[in-house]
Amino acid sequence: MELIFERSRAGRGNQVLPECDVPEYKLGGDMLRAEAPKLPEISEGDLSRHYAALARRCHGVCSGFYPLGSCTMKYNPKLNEKIAALPGWNNIHPLQPDETVQGCLEALTIAEKFLCEIFGFDGLSFQPAAGAHGEFTGLLLIKAYHHARGDFKRTKMIIPDAAHGTNPASATMCGFTTVTIPSNEYGMVDIEKLKEAVGDDTAGLMLTNPNTVGLFDRNILEITKIVHEAGGLCYYDGANLNAVMGVVRPGDMGFDVMHSNLHKTFSTPHGGGGPGSGPVACKDFLLPYLPTSVLGGSGNRPDSVGQVKAFFGNFNVVIKALTYILSLGAEGIREAAENAVLNANYMKTLLAPYYDMAYDSICMHEFVMTLEGLKKETGVTAIDVAKALLDEGIHPPTMYFPLIVHEALMIEPTETESKETMDEAAQVFIEIAKRARENAEDLHSAPHTTPIGRPDETRAARTPVVRYSFDA
Ligand SMILES: *Cc1c(COP(=O)(O)O)cnc(C)c1O
Protein backbone atom coordinates (compact mmCIF):
# COMPACT_ATOMS: atom_id res chain seq x y z
CA MET A 1 0.00 0.00 0.00
CA GLU A 2 1.32 3.43 -0.94
CA LEU A 3 2.03 5.83 1.88
CA ILE A 4 0.38 9.23 1.96
CA PHE A 5 3.69 10.85 0.99
CA GLU A 6 3.96 8.61 -2.03
CA ARG A 7 0.48 9.60 -3.17
CA SER A 8 1.33 13.29 -2.85
CA ARG A 9 1.36 15.42 -6.07
CA ALA A 10 2.65 18.97 -5.95
CA GLY A 11 -0.12 21.58 -5.81
CA ARG A 12 -2.97 19.12 -5.36
CA GLY A 13 -5.74 19.55 -2.82
CA ASN A 14 -4.12 22.19 -0.69
CA GLN A 15 -6.64 25.03 -1.18
CA VAL A 16 -8.33 24.36 2.12
CA LEU A 17 -7.77 27.53 4.12
CA PRO A 18 -10.10 30.50 3.55
CA GLU A 19 -8.68 33.84 2.39
CA CYS A 20 -6.89 35.60 5.24
CA ASP A 21 -9.15 38.40 6.52
CA VAL A 22 -6.77 39.98 9.03
CA PRO A 23 -3.62 42.02 8.34
CA GLU A 24 -0.62 39.84 7.61
CA TYR A 25 2.09 39.68 10.23
CA LYS A 26 5.63 38.84 9.24
CA LEU A 27 7.41 36.60 11.74
CA GLY A 28 11.03 37.31 12.56
CA GLY A 29 13.71 35.22 10.87
CA ASP A 30 14.60 33.09 13.87
CA MET A 31 10.98 32.02 14.24
CA LEU A 32 10.80 30.69 10.69
CA ARG A 33 11.86 27.21 9.78
CA ALA A 34 14.68 26.91 7.28
CA GLU A 35 12.77 24.60 4.99
CA ALA A 36 9.07 24.37 4.25
CA PRO A 37 7.50 21.29 5.86
CA LYS A 38 7.05 18.41 3.43
CA LEU A 39 3.33 18.00 3.88
CA PRO A 40 1.58 15.56 1.59
CA GLU A 41 -0.51 17.23 -1.11
CA ILE A 42 -3.52 15.17 -1.95
CA SER A 43 -7.18 15.72 -2.83
CA GLU A 44 -9.79 15.33 -0.12
CA GLY A 45 -11.31 12.32 -1.87
CA ASP A 46 -7.99 10.48 -2.13
CA LEU A 47 -7.19 11.41 1.45
CA SER A 48 -10.49 10.00 2.63
CA ARG A 49 -9.88 6.75 0.71
CA HIS A 50 -6.39 6.49 2.08
CA TYR A 51 -7.53 6.61 5.69
CA ALA A 52 -10.51 4.35 5.03
CA ALA A 53 -8.08 1.81 3.52
CA LEU A 54 -5.83 2.09 6.57
CA ALA A 55 -8.82 1.64 8.85
CA ARG A 56 -9.82 -1.54 6.99
CA ARG A 57 -6.40 -2.97 7.77
CA CYS A 58 -6.93 -2.47 11.47
CA HIS A 59 -8.85 -4.85 13.66
CA GLY A 60 -11.04 -3.21 16.26
CA VAL A 61 -14.00 -4.17 18.41
CA CYS A 62 -16.23 -2.87 15.63
CA SER A 63 -14.65 -5.18 13.04
CA GLY A 64 -14.74 -8.48 14.86
CA PHE A 65 -14.27 -10.61 17.95
CA TYR A 66 -11.37 -9.34 20.04
CA PRO A 67 -10.75 -11.69 22.99
CA LEU A 68 -7.48 -10.08 24.10
CA GLY A 69 -7.14 -11.28 27.68
CA SER A 70 -6.19 -8.75 30.36
CA CYS A 71 -7.07 -5.93 27.95
CA THR A 72 -10.87 -5.97 28.14
CA MET A 73 -11.71 -5.12 24.56
CA LYS A 74 -15.39 -4.62 25.27
CA TYR A 75 -17.71 -2.73 22.97
CA ASN A 76 -17.66 0.96 23.84
CA PRO A 77 -21.14 2.43 23.39
CA LYS A 78 -21.25 5.32 20.90
CA LEU A 79 -23.27 7.29 23.45
CA ASN A 80 -20.05 7.78 25.44
CA GLU A 81 -18.42 9.45 22.44
CA LYS A 82 -21.47 11.61 21.79
CA ILE A 83 -21.56 12.91 25.34
CA ALA A 84 -17.80 13.42 25.57
CA ALA A 85 -17.92 15.46 22.36
CA LEU A 86 -20.36 18.07 23.74
CA PRO A 87 -18.95 21.58 23.30
CA GLY A 88 -19.33 22.33 27.01
CA TRP A 89 -16.58 19.81 27.74
CA ASN A 90 -14.50 20.45 24.70
CA ASN A 91 -14.34 24.21 24.24
CA ILE A 92 -12.68 24.93 27.54
CA HIS A 93 -9.17 25.71 28.60
CA PRO A 94 -7.57 24.24 31.72
CA LEU A 95 -6.38 27.69 32.80
CA GLN A 96 -9.87 29.17 32.68
CA PRO A 97 -11.04 30.57 36.03
CA ASP A 98 -12.68 27.85 38.13
CA GLU A 99 -16.00 29.69 38.30
CA THR A 100 -16.38 29.35 34.50
CA VAL A 101 -15.91 25.57 34.48
CA GLN A 102 -18.05 24.53 37.41
CA GLY A 103 -19.93 22.00 35.30
CA CYS A 104 -16.72 20.24 34.31
CA LEU A 105 -15.48 20.19 37.89
CA GLU A 106 -18.82 18.85 39.03
CA ALA A 107 -18.59 16.05 36.46
CA LEU A 108 -15.15 15.14 37.79
CA THR A 109 -16.46 15.21 41.35
CA ILE A 110 -19.36 12.92 40.47
CA ALA A 111 -17.04 10.55 38.59
CA GLU A 112 -14.72 10.49 41.60
CA LYS A 113 -17.62 9.70 43.91
CA PHE A 114 -18.91 6.83 41.74
CA LEU A 115 -15.48 5.34 41.17
CA CYS A 116 -14.57 5.54 44.86
CA GLU A 117 -17.85 3.78 45.62
CA ILE A 118 -17.02 1.00 43.16
CA PHE A 119 -13.40 0.74 44.36
CA GLY A 120 -14.10 1.08 48.09
CA PHE A 121 -11.67 3.98 48.53
CA ASP A 122 -11.86 7.51 49.93
CA GLY A 123 -10.47 9.71 47.19
CA LEU A 124 -8.61 9.66 43.90
CA SER A 125 -6.59 11.56 41.34
CA PHE A 126 -7.49 11.50 37.66
CA GLN A 127 -4.04 12.60 36.58
CA PRO A 128 -2.41 9.31 35.54
CA ALA A 129 -2.89 8.76 31.82
CA ALA A 130 -2.75 4.98 31.81
CA GLY A 131 -2.49 1.89 33.97
CA ALA A 132 1.27 1.79 34.24
CA HIS A 133 1.30 5.51 34.97
CA GLY A 134 -1.23 4.89 37.75
CA GLU A 135 0.93 2.12 39.21
CA PHE A 136 3.91 4.45 39.26
CA THR A 137 1.85 7.17 40.95
CA GLY A 138 0.36 4.77 43.50
CA LEU A 139 3.80 3.47 44.39
CA LEU A 140 5.00 7.04 44.86
CA LEU A 141 2.24 7.35 47.46
CA ILE A 142 3.51 4.25 49.27
CA LYS A 143 7.03 5.61 49.20
CA ALA A 144 5.90 9.02 50.46
CA TYR A 145 3.98 7.35 53.30
CA HIS A 146 7.00 5.41 54.55
CA HIS A 147 9.34 8.39 54.17
CA ALA A 148 6.95 10.69 55.99
CA ARG A 149 7.28 8.36 58.97
CA GLY A 150 11.04 8.53 58.72
CA ASP A 151 11.16 4.92 57.57
CA PHE A 152 13.68 4.72 54.77
CA LYS A 153 14.60 1.05 55.01
CA ARG A 154 11.46 -0.17 53.26
CA THR A 155 12.80 -0.62 49.76
CA LYS A 156 11.31 -3.94 48.67
CA MET A 157 8.16 -4.39 46.65
CA ILE A 158 6.71 -7.90 46.65
CA ILE A 159 5.18 -8.98 43.34
CA PRO A 160 3.82 -12.43 42.49
CA ASP A 161 5.24 -14.08 39.37
CA ALA A 162 1.80 -13.96 37.76
CA ALA A 163 1.78 -10.15 37.76
CA HIS A 164 1.37 -7.96 34.73
CA GLY A 165 4.80 -6.95 33.40
CA THR A 166 4.10 -3.31 34.18
CA ASN A 167 4.14 -4.05 37.96
CA PRO A 168 7.86 -4.85 38.31
CA ALA A 169 8.64 -2.12 35.78
CA SER A 170 6.74 0.53 37.77
CA ALA A 171 8.27 -0.65 41.05
CA THR A 172 11.76 -0.42 39.59
CA MET A 173 11.09 3.03 38.12
CA CYS A 174 9.92 4.11 41.54
CA GLY A 175 13.23 3.03 43.05
CA PHE A 176 12.04 -0.16 44.74
CA THR A 177 13.73 -3.52 44.49
CA THR A 178 11.25 -6.15 43.40
CA VAL A 179 10.90 -9.44 45.22
CA THR A 180 9.17 -12.06 43.12
CA ILE A 181 7.13 -14.71 44.90
CA PRO A 182 5.95 -17.83 43.09
CA SER A 183 2.32 -18.75 42.60
CA ASN A 184 1.11 -22.08 43.90
CA GLU A 185 -0.30 -24.82 41.68
CA TYR A 186 -3.67 -23.04 41.57
CA GLY A 187 -2.12 -19.84 40.25
CA MET A 188 -2.66 -18.11 43.63
CA VAL A 189 -0.22 -16.37 45.94
CA ASP A 190 1.79 -18.94 47.88
CA ILE A 191 1.04 -17.88 51.46
CA GLU A 192 4.10 -19.55 52.94
CA LYS A 193 6.38 -17.89 50.41
CA LEU A 194 4.73 -14.55 51.13
CA LYS A 195 5.34 -14.98 54.87
CA GLU A 196 9.00 -15.72 54.14
CA ALA A 197 9.29 -12.67 51.88
CA VAL A 198 7.89 -9.98 54.20
CA GLY A 199 10.02 -8.15 56.73
CA ASP A 200 10.96 -4.72 57.96
CA ASP A 201 12.33 -3.89 54.51
CA THR A 202 8.93 -4.53 52.88
CA ALA A 203 7.49 -1.36 51.35
CA GLY A 204 4.48 -3.18 50.01
CA LEU A 205 2.84 -5.77 47.81
CA MET A 206 1.41 -5.33 44.33
CA LEU A 207 -1.41 -7.67 43.44
CA THR A 208 -4.08 -8.21 40.83
CA ASN A 209 -7.21 -10.01 41.98
CA PRO A 210 -8.64 -11.76 40.06
CA ASN A 211 -5.08 -12.48 39.01
CA THR A 212 -3.71 -12.66 35.50
CA VAL A 213 -4.73 -16.29 35.08
CA GLY A 214 -8.32 -15.23 35.69
CA LEU A 215 -8.72 -16.68 39.19
CA PHE A 216 -9.89 -14.92 42.31
CA ASP A 217 -7.50 -15.39 45.21
CA ARG A 218 -9.69 -16.48 48.14
CA ASN A 219 -6.91 -15.85 50.62
CA ILE A 220 -6.92 -12.17 49.83
CA LEU A 221 -7.78 -10.98 53.36
CA GLU A 222 -5.01 -13.11 54.81
CA ILE A 223 -2.56 -11.87 52.17
CA THR A 224 -3.20 -8.19 52.84
CA LYS A 225 -3.07 -8.86 56.58
CA ILE A 226 0.35 -10.50 56.35
CA VAL A 227 1.72 -7.49 54.47
CA HIS A 228 0.14 -5.01 56.89
CA GLU A 229 1.46 -6.83 59.92
CA ALA A 230 4.94 -6.57 58.43
CA GLY A 231 4.43 -2.80 58.10
CA GLY A 232 3.96 -2.74 54.32
CA LEU A 233 1.10 -1.34 52.25
CA CYS A 234 -0.98 -3.18 49.67
CA TYR A 235 -1.30 -1.97 46.10
CA TYR A 236 -4.15 -3.26 43.97
CA ASP A 237 -3.59 -3.41 40.24
CA GLY A 238 -7.18 -2.79 39.18
CA ALA A 239 -6.44 -2.28 35.49
CA ASN A 240 -9.14 -4.77 34.81
CA LEU A 241 -12.11 -4.72 37.16
CA ASN A 242 -14.46 -6.42 34.77
CA ALA A 243 -15.04 -9.46 36.94
CA VAL A 244 -15.60 -7.68 40.21
CA MET A 245 -17.09 -4.23 39.72
CA GLY A 246 -20.27 -3.93 41.72
CA VAL A 247 -19.57 -7.32 43.33
CA VAL A 248 -16.52 -6.93 45.57
CA ARG A 249 -14.40 -3.86 46.28
CA PRO A 250 -10.60 -3.74 46.39
CA GLY A 251 -10.90 -1.39 49.38
CA ASP A 252 -12.72 -4.14 51.28
CA MET A 253 -10.05 -6.69 50.36
CA GLY A 254 -7.57 -4.80 52.51
CA PHE A 255 -5.83 -2.73 49.86
CA ASP A 256 -4.54 0.77 50.60
CA VAL A 257 -4.09 2.18 47.12
CA MET A 258 -5.00 1.14 43.59
CA HIS A 259 -5.39 2.27 40.05
CA SER A 260 -8.01 1.30 37.54
CA ASN A 261 -7.93 1.62 33.78
CA LEU A 262 -10.96 3.60 32.68
CA HIS A 263 -9.89 2.59 29.17
CA LYS A 264 -10.52 -1.06 29.92
CA THR A 265 -13.25 -1.64 32.47
CA PHE A 266 -15.12 1.62 32.01
CA SER A 267 -15.53 1.37 28.29
CA THR A 268 -13.41 3.97 26.65
CA PRO A 269 -11.58 2.93 23.48
CA HIS A 270 -7.98 1.87 23.88
CA GLY A 271 -5.07 0.54 21.97
CA GLY A 272 -3.06 2.57 19.50
CA GLY A 273 -1.55 4.70 22.20
CA GLY A 274 -4.50 6.22 23.95
CA PRO A 275 -5.63 8.56 25.32
CA GLY A 276 -6.32 6.54 28.43
CA SER A 277 -6.94 7.21 32.07
CA GLY A 278 -5.63 5.32 35.08
CA PRO A 279 -6.97 7.13 38.16
CA VAL A 280 -5.24 6.32 41.44
CA ALA A 281 -7.49 5.86 44.44
CA CYS A 282 -6.46 5.49 48.06
CA LYS A 283 -7.62 5.22 51.65
CA ASP A 284 -7.93 8.45 53.60
CA PHE A 285 -4.55 8.17 55.34
CA LEU A 286 -2.86 8.38 51.92
CA LEU A 287 -4.95 11.29 50.59
CA PRO A 288 -2.36 13.96 51.51
CA TYR A 289 0.11 12.35 49.11
CA LEU A 290 -2.12 12.31 46.01
CA PRO A 291 -0.98 14.32 42.98
CA THR A 292 -1.65 18.01 43.32
CA SER A 293 -4.70 18.68 41.20
CA VAL A 294 -6.90 16.51 43.36
CA LEU A 295 -10.42 17.88 43.55
CA GLY A 296 -11.47 20.11 46.40
CA GLY A 297 -8.61 22.59 46.42
CA SER A 298 -5.27 22.03 44.81
CA GLY A 299 -3.20 24.65 46.54
CA ASN A 300 -2.32 23.40 50.00
CA ARG A 301 -0.99 19.89 49.73
CA PRO A 302 2.51 20.13 51.05
CA ASP A 303 2.90 16.34 51.21
CA SER A 304 1.68 15.65 47.68
CA VAL A 305 3.96 13.52 45.51
CA GLY A 306 3.57 16.33 42.97
CA GLN A 307 2.05 16.47 39.58
CA VAL A 308 2.24 13.43 37.31
CA LYS A 309 0.35 14.95 34.42
CA ALA A 310 -1.02 18.35 33.53
CA PHE A 311 -4.22 19.50 35.20
CA PHE A 312 -6.88 16.79 35.62
CA GLY A 313 -5.40 14.24 33.24
CA ASN A 314 -7.36 13.09 30.19
CA PHE A 315 -10.63 14.78 31.00
CA ASN A 316 -12.72 13.47 28.11
CA VAL A 317 -11.85 9.89 28.98
CA VAL A 318 -13.33 10.49 32.42
CA ILE A 319 -16.49 11.84 30.78
CA LYS A 320 -16.80 8.67 28.71
CA ALA A 321 -16.39 6.54 31.82
CA LEU A 322 -18.92 8.65 33.71
CA THR A 323 -21.42 8.30 30.85
CA TYR A 324 -20.89 4.56 30.94
CA ILE A 325 -21.43 4.35 34.70
CA LEU A 326 -24.53 6.56 34.58
CA SER A 327 -26.07 4.63 31.70
CA LEU A 328 -25.53 1.25 33.37
CA GLY A 329 -26.40 2.31 36.90
CA ALA A 330 -25.43 0.35 39.99
CA GLU A 331 -27.40 -2.73 38.92
CA GLY A 332 -26.01 -2.59 35.41
CA ILE A 333 -22.42 -2.35 36.58
CA ARG A 334 -22.85 -5.52 38.60
CA GLU A 335 -24.68 -7.25 35.78
CA ALA A 336 -21.89 -6.37 33.35
CA ALA A 337 -19.35 -8.00 35.68
CA GLU A 338 -21.52 -11.08 36.13
CA ASN A 339 -22.00 -11.44 32.39
CA ALA A 340 -18.27 -11.02 31.78
CA VAL A 341 -17.67 -13.97 34.12
CA LEU A 342 -20.51 -15.97 32.60
CA ASN A 343 -19.20 -15.41 29.06
CA ALA A 344 -15.67 -16.41 29.96
CA ASN A 345 -16.87 -19.62 31.58
CA TYR A 346 -19.14 -20.34 28.62
CA MET A 347 -16.28 -20.09 26.14
CA LYS A 348 -13.98 -22.03 28.43
CA THR A 349 -16.50 -24.85 28.55
CA LEU A 350 -16.87 -24.84 24.76
CA LEU A 351 -13.11 -25.05 24.24
CA ALA A 352 -12.15 -27.39 27.08
CA PRO A 353 -12.69 -30.60 25.06
CA TYR A 354 -10.24 -29.34 22.39
CA TYR A 355 -7.64 -27.31 24.27
CA ASP A 356 -5.90 -27.91 27.59
CA MET A 357 -6.84 -25.37 30.23
CA ALA A 358 -4.03 -24.09 32.46
CA TYR A 359 -6.37 -24.29 35.47
CA ASP A 360 -9.48 -26.40 35.80
CA SER A 361 -11.43 -24.26 38.21
CA ILE A 362 -14.24 -21.89 37.34
CA CYS A 363 -12.67 -18.73 35.99
CA MET A 364 -13.51 -15.08 36.43
CA HIS A 365 -13.58 -12.76 33.40
CA GLU A 366 -10.85 -14.57 31.46
CA PHE A 367 -9.18 -17.95 31.19
CA VAL A 368 -5.82 -19.29 30.08
CA MET A 369 -5.23 -22.26 27.82
CA THR A 370 -1.90 -24.00 27.51
CA LEU A 371 -0.90 -25.32 24.10
CA GLU A 372 2.10 -27.19 25.46
CA GLY A 373 0.44 -30.55 24.82
CA LEU A 374 -0.70 -29.58 21.33
CA LYS A 375 2.81 -28.39 20.54
CA LYS A 376 4.33 -31.71 21.65
CA GLU A 377 1.78 -33.65 19.66
CA THR A 378 1.67 -31.61 16.45
CA GLY A 379 4.39 -28.96 16.56
CA VAL A 380 1.69 -26.26 16.42
CA THR A 381 2.37 -23.46 18.89
CA ALA A 382 0.31 -20.72 20.51
CA ILE A 383 1.59 -18.24 17.96
CA ASP A 384 0.55 -20.53 15.08
CA VAL A 385 -3.00 -20.66 16.45
CA ALA A 386 -2.98 -16.89 17.02
CA LYS A 387 -1.87 -16.28 13.44
CA ALA A 388 -4.46 -18.68 12.03
CA LEU A 389 -7.20 -16.78 13.87
CA LEU A 390 -6.24 -13.64 11.94
CA ASP A 391 -7.27 -15.33 8.69
CA GLU A 392 -10.70 -15.92 10.21
CA GLY A 393 -11.26 -12.29 11.20
CA ILE A 394 -10.63 -12.88 14.91
CA HIS A 395 -8.10 -10.91 16.88
CA PRO A 396 -5.76 -13.33 18.66
CA PRO A 397 -6.04 -13.77 22.40
CA THR A 398 -3.17 -12.54 24.54
CA MET A 399 -0.21 -14.84 23.83
CA TYR A 400 2.59 -16.14 26.02
CA PHE A 401 1.20 -14.32 29.06
CA PRO A 402 1.12 -14.86 31.95
CA LEU A 403 4.67 -16.15 31.88
CA ILE A 404 3.95 -18.92 34.39
CA VAL A 405 1.88 -20.78 31.78
CA HIS A 406 3.74 -22.29 28.81
CA GLU A 407 2.35 -21.74 25.31
CA ALA A 408 -0.35 -19.60 26.87
CA LEU A 409 -3.39 -18.19 25.11
CA MET A 410 -5.48 -15.99 27.37
CA ILE A 411 -9.07 -15.40 26.32
CA GLU A 412 -11.37 -12.66 27.59
CA PRO A 413 -14.61 -12.50 25.63
CA THR A 414 -16.09 -9.65 27.77
CA GLU A 415 -19.76 -9.17 28.57
CA THR A 416 -20.55 -7.38 25.35
CA GLU A 417 -20.29 -10.47 23.14
CA SER A 418 -23.41 -12.41 22.30
CA LYS A 419 -23.77 -16.17 22.63
CA GLU A 420 -23.84 -16.41 18.82
CA THR A 421 -20.52 -14.58 18.44
CA MET A 422 -18.90 -16.81 21.06
CA ASP A 423 -20.35 -19.94 19.44
CA GLU A 424 -18.94 -18.91 16.05
CA ALA A 425 -15.56 -17.99 17.53
CA ALA A 426 -15.37 -21.26 19.46
CA GLN A 427 -16.08 -23.12 16.22
CA VAL A 428 -13.10 -21.34 14.62
CA PHE A 429 -10.84 -22.32 17.54
CA ILE A 430 -12.07 -25.91 17.30
CA GLU A 431 -11.44 -26.06 13.53
CA ILE A 432 -7.91 -24.79 14.09
CA ALA A 433 -7.27 -27.49 16.71
CA LYS A 434 -8.39 -30.08 14.12
CA ARG A 435 -6.21 -28.54 11.41
CA ALA A 436 -3.24 -28.72 13.78
CA ARG A 437 -3.58 -32.51 13.74
CA GLU A 438 -4.24 -32.77 10.00
CA ASN A 439 -2.06 -30.13 8.41
CA ALA A 440 0.33 -28.49 10.86
CA GLU A 441 2.37 -27.01 7.99
CA ASP A 442 -0.56 -24.88 6.93
CA LEU A 443 -0.74 -23.35 10.41
CA HIS A 444 3.01 -22.70 10.60
CA SER A 445 2.67 -20.44 7.54
CA ALA A 446 -0.52 -18.65 8.67
CA PRO A 447 -1.78 -15.98 8.29
CA HIS A 448 -2.43 -16.26 4.56
CA THR A 449 -4.74 -13.30 4.01
CA THR A 450 -3.34 -10.36 5.98
CA PRO A 451 -1.10 -7.63 4.50
CA ILE A 452 1.70 -8.60 6.90
CA GLY A 453 2.21 -12.16 8.08
CA ARG A 454 4.96 -12.75 10.58
CA PRO A 455 7.14 -9.72 11.18
CA ASP A 456 10.23 -10.01 13.36
CA GLU A 457 8.42 -9.25 16.61
CA THR A 458 11.49 -8.09 18.48
CA ARG A 459 12.55 -5.66 15.79
CA ALA A 460 8.99 -4.47 15.28
CA ALA A 461 8.79 -3.63 18.98
CA ARG A 462 12.33 -2.33 19.51
CA THR A 463 13.03 -0.46 16.29
CA PRO A 464 9.69 0.41 14.75
CA VAL A 465 9.90 2.54 11.62
CA VAL A 466 7.20 5.12 12.16
CA ARG A 467 8.69 7.99 10.24
CA TYR A 468 8.75 8.33 6.46
CA SER A 469 12.19 8.80 5.08
CA PHE A 470 12.17 11.17 2.12
CA ASP A 471 15.68 10.16 1.08
CA ALA A 472 15.12 6.43 0.85
C1 LIG B 1 -3.42 -3.33 30.99
C2 LIG B 1 -2.89 -3.65 32.30
C3 LIG B 1 -1.93 -2.80 32.91
C4 LIG B 1 -1.33 -1.60 32.23
O1 LIG B 1 -2.23 -0.65 31.75
P1 LIG B 1 -1.80 0.41 30.63
O2 LIG B 1 -2.93 1.37 30.51
O3 LIG B 1 -1.58 -0.38 29.39
O4 LIG B 1 -0.53 1.06 31.08
C5 LIG B 1 -1.51 -3.13 34.18
N1 LIG B 1 -1.95 -4.23 34.81
C6 LIG B 1 -2.86 -5.07 34.26
C7 LIG B 1 -3.33 -6.27 35.03
C8 LIG B 1 -3.35 -4.81 32.98
O5 LIG B 1 -4.25 -5.64 32.43
Coordinates of N, CA and C and ligand atoms in Angstrom, one line a residue, residues 70-71 130-133 135 164 166-167 208 212 237 239-240 259 261 263-264, ligand 1:
S70 N -6.8 -9.8 29.5 CA -6.2 -8.7 30.4 C -6.4 -7.3 29.8
C71 N -6.9 -7.3 28.6 CA -7.1 -5.9 28.0 C -8.5 -5.5 27.9
A130 N -2.6 6.4 32.2 CA -2.8 5.0 31.8 C -2.5 4.1 33.0
G131 N -2.6 2.8 32.9 CA -2.5 1.9 34.0 C -1.1 1.9 34.6
A132 N -0.1 1.8 33.7 CA 1.3 1.8 34.2 C 1.6 3.1 34.9
H133 N 1.1 4.2 34.4 CA 1.3 5.5 35.0 C 0.6 5.6 36.4
E135 N 0.1 3.0 38.3 CA 0.9 2.1 39.2 C 2.1 3.0 39.8
H164 N 1.2 -8.6 36.0 CA 1.4 -8.0 34.7 C 2.8 -7.4 34.7
T166 N 3.9 -4.7 33.8 CA 4.1 -3.3 34.2 C 4.4 -3.2 35.7
N167 N 4.0 -4.2 36.5 CA 4.1 -4.1 38.0 C 5.6 -4.0 38.3
T208 N -2.9 -8.3 41.7 CA -4.1 -8.2 40.8 C -5.0 -9.3 41.3
T212 N -3.8 -12.6 37.0 CA -3.7 -12.7 35.5 C -4.0 -14.0 34.9
D237 N -3.6 -3.7 41.7 CA -3.6 -3.4 40.2 C -5.0 -3.7 39.7
A239 N -6.3 -2.6 36.9 CA -6.4 -2.3 35.5 C -7.7 -2.8 34.9
N240 N -8.0 -4.0 35.4 CA -9.1 -4.8 34.8 C -10.1 -5.2 35.9
H259 N -5.0 1.5 41.2 CA -5.4 2.3 40.0 C -6.4 1.4 39.3
N261 N -8.0 1.1 35.1 CA -7.9 1.6 33.8 C -9.3 1.9 33.3
H263 N -9.9 3.0 30.6 CA -9.9 2.6 29.2 C -10.0 1.1 29.0
K264 N -10.2 0.4 30.1 CA -10.5 -1.1 29.9 C -11.9 -1.3 30.5
Ligands
LIG1 C1 -3.4 -3.3 31.0 C2 -2.9 -3.7 32.3 C3 -1.9 -2.8 32.9 C4 -1.3 -1.6 32.2 O1 -2.2 -0.6 31.8 P1 -1.8 0.4 30.6 O2 -2.9 1.4 30.5 O3 -1.6 -0.4 29.4 O4 -0.5 1.1 31.1 C5 -1.5 -3.1 34.2 N1 -2.0 -4.2 34.8 C6 -2.9 -5.1 34.3 C7 -3.3 -6.3 35.0 C8 -3.4 -4.8 33.0 O5 -4.2 -5.6 32.4

